Structures are given as structure tokens and as C-alpha cells.
Coordinates of C-alpha atoms in Angstrom, one line a residue:
E1 CA -0.4 -0.1 0.0
I2 CA 2.8 2.6 0.9
L3 CA 4.2 1.7 -2.3
N4 CA 1.2 2.4 -4.7
N5 CA 0.8 5.8 -2.5
F6 CA 4.6 7.1 -3.5
Y7 CA 3.4 6.0 -7.2
N8 CA 0.4 8.0 -7.1
I9 CA 2.6 11.2 -5.5
V10 CA 5.2 10.8 -8.3
F11 CA 1.8 10.4 -10.7
G12 CA 0.6 13.1 -9.5
L13 CA 3.6 15.9 -9.9
I14 CA 3.5 14.2 -13.5
I15 CA 0.1 15.4 -13.8
C16 CA 1.0 19.0 -12.5
V17 CA 4.0 19.3 -14.6
C18 CA 2.4 18.2 -17.3
D19 CA -0.8 20.9 -16.9
G20 CA 1.4 23.8 -15.5
K21 CA 2.3 26.6 -17.5
E22 CA 4.8 26.4 -19.8
S23 CA 6.3 29.5 -19.0
W24 CA 6.4 29.0 -14.7
M25 CA 8.2 25.4 -15.8
H26 CA 10.4 27.1 -17.7
D27 CA 11.9 29.9 -15.2
Y28 CA 10.5 28.2 -12.2
F29 CA 11.5 24.7 -12.2
C30 CA 14.5 24.8 -14.6
D31 CA 12.5 24.3 -17.8
V32 CA 10.7 20.5 -16.3
Q33 CA 8.1 20.1 -18.6
N34 CA 10.3 20.3 -21.8
K35 CA 12.2 17.5 -20.7
L36 CA 9.8 15.2 -19.5
F37 CA 7.8 15.9 -22.9
R38 CA 11.1 15.0 -25.0
Y39 CA 11.5 11.6 -23.0
A40 CA 8.0 11.0 -22.7
F41 CA 6.4 12.2 -25.9
A42 CA 3.3 10.9 -25.3
L43 CA 2.2 13.1 -22.4
A44 CA 2.9 15.8 -24.9
T45 CA 0.0 14.4 -26.9
Q46 CA -3.9 15.0 -25.9
T47 CA -4.5 11.3 -26.5
G48 CA -1.3 10.3 -24.9
R49 CA -1.8 12.3 -21.7
A50 CA -6.0 11.0 -21.5
L51 CA -4.2 7.6 -21.5
F52 CA -2.0 8.2 -18.9
Y53 CA -4.8 9.8 -16.3
F54 CA -6.8 6.6 -17.6
F55 CA -4.4 4.8 -16.3
V56 CA -3.5 7.0 -13.1
G57 CA -7.4 7.3 -12.3
S58 CA -8.2 3.4 -12.7
M59 CA -4.9 2.4 -10.8
T60 CA -6.0 4.5 -7.4
I61 CA -9.7 2.8 -7.6
M62 CA -7.9 -0.1 -8.1
V63 CA -5.4 0.3 -4.9
M64 CA -8.1 1.5 -2.3
P65 CA -7.2 1.0 0.8
T66 CA -10.4 -1.4 2.7
H67 CA -9.8 -0.6 6.3
N68 CA -11.0 2.9 6.2
P69 CA -14.4 4.3 4.6
L70 CA -13.4 7.6 3.9
M71 CA -10.1 7.2 2.1
Q72 CA -12.3 4.8 0.3
I73 CA -15.0 7.2 -0.8
L74 CA -11.6 9.7 -1.5
Y75 CA -10.0 7.3 -3.7
G76 CA -13.1 6.5 -5.7
I77 CA -13.7 10.4 -6.2
I78 CA -10.3 11.6 -7.3
G79 CA -10.0 8.1 -9.6
G80 CA -13.3 8.5 -10.9
I81 CA -12.6 11.8 -11.7
L82 CA -9.4 11.6 -13.6
S83 CA -11.2 8.5 -15.5
L84 CA -14.0 10.4 -16.8
L85 CA -11.7 13.5 -17.2
A86 CA -9.5 11.2 -19.5
L87 CA -13.0 9.8 -21.6
I88 CA -13.6 13.5 -22.1
M89 CA -10.1 14.1 -23.1
L90 CA -9.9 11.0 -25.7
F91 CA -13.7 11.9 -26.6
M92 CA -12.5 15.5 -27.8
S93 CA -9.9 14.6 -29.0
W94 CA -11.5 12.1 -31.1
F95 CA -14.3 13.0 -32.3
G96 CA -14.7 17.3 -31.8
A97 CA -14.3 18.0 -34.9
Y98 CA -17.9 15.9 -35.0
C99 CA -19.7 18.4 -32.5
G100 CA -18.0 21.2 -32.7
C101 CA -15.2 21.4 -30.8
Q102 CA -12.7 20.5 -32.8
E103 CA -12.5 24.4 -34.0
R104 CA -11.7 25.2 -30.3
Y105 CA -9.6 22.5 -29.1
G106 CA -8.0 21.0 -32.3
H107 CA -5.2 22.6 -32.1
M108 CA -4.4 20.5 -29.0
N109 CA -2.9 17.5 -30.8
T110 CA -1.5 19.7 -33.9
E111 CA 1.0 21.5 -32.1
A112 CA 2.5 18.6 -29.2
Q113 CA 5.7 18.6 -31.4
A114 CA 8.7 17.5 -29.3
P115 CA 11.2 19.8 -28.8
S116 CA 14.6 20.5 -29.9

């Protein structure tokens, strides 16, 4: 259980780096976002990031502690929100053009290029 919680903390930090403001990551955190996207390019794309969110959310639900009902609720909410967010991101990425979302969010996959 301790190892799974450690993984959740690391994955949470990775999510914060992925979604953090690019200028902050460059100025205050040694350009960690570009380094992460260079070495884990899947996280630079909307589909890859959504699959990562789904993995983290489902893992959070799967390692739910059984001894504390409050923690079960908390793990279920966090895992459920991450998984739902991942499904929404995948839907917008794959079917956004058919729903009118592509004009607003279609640039997300085309701008993701490997940093040099």
C-alpha cells in the first residue's frame, strides 16, 4: 500500500508538470516540462495524456484501502474524476470535429511536437 501511494504521488507530480503553465515550468522549475515531453513524448499529446490519466485514475480506484471508509470514498472520487476526465479528453480528441469542438480544441494534437 505504501508503494502504491508513492506511485500516486509521483504520478500526481507528473500530472502537475504536464498541465502546469509553460512559462512557470521554464522559469522556476528548470524547464522540467520540456524535458518530460522530450523523454515521454506521449504525454505531450492529448491522447497520450488522456491514457495516462485513465491509467492513474483506474490504478487509484484499484488500490483503494479497505480499512477506512472515508479513504475509500476519497480514492473513489479522485480515481473516478481522473478516469472521467480521460474519457472526455479522448472523446474531444477523437470526435471533437463532429461535435463542433474541433475549432476550439483541435490545435491540441497538432501543436504537440517533440521539443528540440
